[in-house]
Amino acid sequence: IDNCHALNGSGGAIYSSGYYESDQYIESKLIIENSTINNCTTAPNGAGGAIYSSGYAVIENSNFTNNWARNGGALYIINETIKAPNGNYIIRNSNFINNTANWAGAIFNYRESSVTITSSNFTGNKASDIAGAIFGHMLVTNTTIINSTFTNNTALNGYGGAVKNDNNMTIINSTFINNSALNGSGGAIDSEHNMTIINSIFKNNRAKKAGAIVIYGENMNMTGLIIENNNATSREGAIFTGMSCNITINNSTIINN
């Protein structure tokens, strides 16, 4: 799918939403496999340059390149109503490259939606404000990232060069390299809630504050990490934690930050 545009709303290529039937909410279900969506855009205030989706979705073996929206350059995913209880999204073996937005260059995850991202690549995505690649917004979202790579993503004027997250987040076997938030905090990740990171690498990320990671939650657990050559122009070359955060670090290397 190439060069699509939503003239008056969201979902440059695809808009998937539930509906009511006899006072019962029918949840939307979207499956995207082996697909490519390039150069799609929304209206100026729209969301989801490639896809706007609510309910349940699986995206697998697909590519999203050069898409734009105000929020969620490639995907905007939301549980639109409490009557759509699942709100689950699975993204596997997919590539998000050079997508742009004001908030969330690649994926905007909003309100009662849980996202699991596995074996995917995020490269060169850009937000003019918050979250170069992924923004998990509102306190009822959860984000899990496994075996994925984040490279050269940028939040130009805000937080989270690669990822900004407002609730629990788990990251396993993933790599963050050359991401930046030069006018904000968290060159790789800025998280407002609890976070667990296992067997992951953070190298050459940059920010004004905290070159690699910012965490404001109550608990942060890190095991088997390499945090190397990250840089901050103001303070905390590697990690910043809020005053109430309990941080546990095991079997990790933190050098040259």
Tab-separated table of N, CA, C and O in Angstrom, residues 191-240:
chain	number	residue	atom	x	y	z
A	191	SER	N	10.615	6.555	31.164
A	191	SER	CA	9.497	5.773	31.677
A	191	SER	C	8.959	6.372	32.964
A	191	SER	O	9.722	6.740	33.859
A	192	GLU	N	7.630	6.453	33.055
A	192	GLU	CA	6.967	7.034	34.219
A	192	GLU	C	6.572	5.994	35.258
A	192	GLU	O	6.058	6.355	36.312
A	193	HIS	N	6.791	4.695	34.979
A	193	HIS	CA	6.286	3.680	35.891
A	193	HIS	C	7.328	2.581	36.053
A	193	HIS	O	8.494	2.747	35.692
A	194	ASN	N	6.944	1.455	36.585
A	194	ASN	CA	7.890	0.382	36.856
A	194	ASN	C	8.437	-0.212	35.566
A	194	ASN	O	7.741	-0.313	34.564
A	195	MET	N	9.711	-0.655	35.636
A	195	MET	CA	10.353	-1.151	34.430
A	195	MET	C	11.306	-2.288	34.770
A	195	MET	O	12.048	-2.241	35.748
A	196	THR	N	11.289	-3.330	33.920
A	196	THR	CA	12.229	-4.442	34.014
A	196	THR	C	12.953	-4.565	32.686
A	196	THR	O	12.310	-4.619	31.631
A	197	ILE	N	14.295	-4.595	32.740
A	197	ILE	CA	15.089	-4.732	31.526
A	197	ILE	C	16.068	-5.889	31.726
A	197	ILE	O	16.801	-5.929	32.712
A	198	ILE	N	16.087	-6.821	30.781
A	198	ILE	CA	16.899	-8.034	30.901
A	198	ILE	C	17.715	-8.228	29.622
A	198	ILE	O	17.187	-8.149	28.512
A	199	ASN	N	19.017	-8.485	29.800
A	199	ASN	CA	19.901	-8.883	28.693
A	199	ASN	C	19.781	-7.953	27.487
A	199	ASN	O	19.565	-8.389	26.357
A	200	SER	N	19.946	-6.670	27.731
A	200	SER	CA	19.805	-5.683	26.666
A	200	SER	C	21.009	-4.749	26.622
A	200	SER	O	21.792	-4.666	27.573
A	201	ILE	N	21.149	-4.042	25.492
A	201	ILE	CA	22.317	-3.199	25.240
A	201	ILE	C	21.868	-1.772	24.964
A	201	ILE	O	20.942	-1.542	24.166
A	202	PHE	N	22.549	-0.819	25.603
A	202	PHE	CA	22.323	0.605	25.385
A	202	PHE	C	23.668	1.249	25.065
A	202	PHE	O	24.532	1.354	25.935
A	203	LYS	N	23.842	1.698	23.807
A	203	LYS	CA	25.115	2.285	23.403
A	203	LYS	C	24.884	3.558	22.592
A	203	LYS	O	23.995	3.627	21.739
A	204	ASN	N	25.703	4.562	22.897
A	204	ASN	CA	25.777	5.787	22.090
A	204	ASN	C	24.442	6.521	21.975
A	204	ASN	O	24.157	7.165	20.965
A	205	ASN	N	23.627	6.428	23.014
A	205	ASN	CA	22.408	7.221	23.059
A	205	ASN	C	22.706	8.576	23.705
A	205	ASN	O	23.608	8.688	24.539
A	206	ARG	N	21.921	9.608	23.349
A	206	ARG	CA	22.238	10.960	23.802
A	206	ARG	C	20.976	11.702	24.213
A	206	ARG	O	19.914	11.521	23.621
A	207	ALA	N	21.126	12.555	25.226
A	207	ALA	CA	20.013	13.390	25.674
A	207	ALA	C	20.554	14.592	26.431
A	207	ALA	O	21.736	14.659	26.758
A	208	LYS	N	19.670	15.544	26.703
A	208	LYS	CA	20.056	16.641	27.584
A	208	LYS	C	20.226	16.118	29.003
A	208	LYS	O	21.184	16.459	29.700
A	209	LYS	N	19.291	15.265	29.444
A	209	LYS	CA	19.382	14.629	30.767
A	209	LYS	C	19.216	13.127	30.604
A	209	LYS	O	18.271	12.671	29.968
A	210	ALA	N	20.141	12.373	31.188
A	210	ALA	CA	20.096	10.912	31.162
A	210	ALA	C	20.260	10.378	29.744
A	210	ALA	O	19.288	10.167	29.026
A	211	GLY	N	21.497	10.137	29.372
A	211	GLY	CA	21.803	9.706	28.017
A	211	GLY	C	21.123	8.426	27.605
A	211	GLY	O	20.764	8.258	26.437
A	212	ALA	N	20.917	7.497	28.552
A	212	ALA	CA	20.310	6.210	28.201
A	212	ALA	C	18.884	6.072	28.711
A	212	ALA	O	17.956	5.881	27.930
A	213	ILE	N	18.670	6.162	30.048
A	213	ILE	CA	17.387	5.760	30.644
A	213	ILE	C	16.956	6.751	31.722
A	213	ILE	O	17.748	7.141	32.579
A	214	VAL	N	15.654	7.096	31.697
A	214	VAL	CA	14.998	7.816	32.793
A	214	VAL	C	13.889	6.928	33.337
A	214	VAL	O	13.099	6.374	32.566
A	215	ILE	N	13.821	6.801	34.672
A	215	ILE	CA	12.757	6.027	35.297
A	215	ILE	C	12.229	6.789	36.513
A	215	ILE	O	12.992	7.160	37.396
A	216	TYR	N	10.901	7.051	36.521
A	216	TYR	CA	10.250	7.738	37.630
A	216	TYR	C	9.370	6.792	38.451
A	216	TYR	O	8.738	7.227	39.400
A	217	GLY	N	9.296	5.528	38.087
A	217	GLY	CA	8.439	4.585	38.798
A	217	GLY	C	9.003	4.168	40.138
A	217	GLY	O	10.089	4.591	40.558
A	218	GLU	N	8.286	3.294	40.821
A	218	GLU	CA	8.692	2.827	42.143
A	218	GLU	C	9.808	1.794	42.076
A	218	GLU	O	10.624	1.702	42.986
A	219	ASN	N	9.847	1.003	41.001
A	219	ASN	CA	10.817	-0.090	40.921
A	219	ASN	C	11.427	-0.184	39.529
A	219	ASN	O	10.723	-0.099	38.524
A	220	MET	N	12.736	-0.389	39.510
A	220	MET	CA	13.435	-0.658	38.261
A	220	MET	C	14.382	-1.813	38.495
A	220	MET	O	15.237	-1.769	39.393
A	221	ASN	N	14.245	-2.862	37.695
A	221	ASN	CA	15.094	-4.044	37.821
A	221	ASN	C	15.856	-4.253	36.520
A	221	ASN	O	15.254	-4.365	35.442
A	222	MET	N	17.178	-4.307	36.621
A	222	MET	CA	18.026	-4.465	35.438
A	222	MET	C	18.969	-5.638	35.655
A	222	MET	O	19.677	-5.708	36.655
A	223	THR	N	18.981	-6.550	34.700
A	223	THR	CA	19.834	-7.734	34.776
A	223	THR	C	20.500	-7.971	33.428
A	223	THR	O	19.841	-7.974	32.384
A	224	GLY	N	21.822	-8.152	33.460
A	224	GLY	CA	22.552	-8.507	32.255
A	224	GLY	C	22.594	-7.417	31.204
A	224	GLY	O	22.510	-7.710	30.007
A	225	LEU	N	22.757	-6.166	31.631
A	225	LEU	CA	22.767	-5.050	30.687
A	225	LEU	C	24.189	-4.600	30.357
A	225	LEU	O	25.105	-4.722	31.163
A	226	ILE	N	24.345	-4.046	29.161
A	226	ILE	CA	25.536	-3.289	28.793
A	226	ILE	C	25.081	-1.868	28.499
A	226	ILE	O	24.285	-1.638	27.583
A	227	ILE	N	25.556	-0.913	29.290
A	227	ILE	CA	25.208	0.498	29.132
A	227	ILE	C	26.518	1.247	28.918
A	227	ILE	O	27.290	1.468	29.849
A	228	GLU	N	26.779	1.643	27.674
A	228	GLU	CA	28.120	2.087	27.306
A	228	GLU	C	28.075	3.281	26.353
A	228	GLU	O	27.274	3.324	25.409
A	229	ASN	N	28.948	4.261	26.626
A	229	ASN	CA	29.160	5.408	25.735
A	229	ASN	C	27.896	6.220	25.482
A	229	ASN	O	27.715	6.794	24.399
A	230	ASN	N	27.025	6.290	26.468
A	230	ASN	CA	25.877	7.184	26.373
A	230	ASN	C	26.270	8.554	26.924
A	230	ASN	O	27.172	8.667	27.754
A	231	ASN	N	25.585	9.592	26.474
A	231	ASN	CA	26.029	10.944	26.805
A	231	ASN	C	24.857	11.862	27.103
A	231	ASN	O	23.825	11.788	26.436
A	232	ALA	N	25.028	12.727	28.115
A	232	ALA	CA	24.049	13.768	28.422
A	232	ALA	C	24.768	15.115	28.481
A	232	ALA	O	25.835	15.231	29.073
A	233	THR	N	24.177	16.128	27.864
A	233	THR	CA	24.811	17.444	27.854
A	233	THR	C	24.617	18.192	29.155
A	233	THR	O	25.355	19.130	29.454
A	234	SER	N	23.631	17.781	29.971
A	234	SER	CA	23.365	18.467	31.229
A	234	SER	C	23.748	17.617	32.442
A	234	SER	O	24.605	17.995	33.228
A	235	ARG	N	23.170	16.409	32.581
A	235	ARG	CA	23.402	15.588	33.773
A	235	ARG	C	23.033	14.136	33.500
A	235	ARG	O	22.287	13.833	32.583
A	236	GLU	N	23.584	13.245	34.318
A	236	GLU	CA	23.343	11.799	34.267
A	236	GLU	C	23.629	11.209	32.887
A	236	GLU	O	22.730	11.021	32.066
A	237	GLY	N	24.871	10.893	32.660
A	237	GLY	CA	25.261	10.342	31.374
A	237	GLY	C	24.563	9.044	31.018
A	237	GLY	O	24.325	8.772	29.842
A	238	ALA	N	24.218	8.232	32.034
A	238	ALA	CA	23.603	6.930	31.748
A	238	ALA	C	22.156	6.848	32.220
A	238	ALA	O	21.246	6.659	31.415
A	239	ILE	N	21.910	6.962	33.549
A	239	ILE	CA	20.595	6.660	34.128
A	239	ILE	C	20.182	7.745	35.118
A	239	ILE	O	20.978	8.168	35.956
A	240	PHE	N	18.920	8.163	35.041
A	240	PHE	CA	18.320	9.024	36.049
A	240	PHE	C	17.141	8.298	36.668
A	240	PHE	O	16.304	7.735	35.953
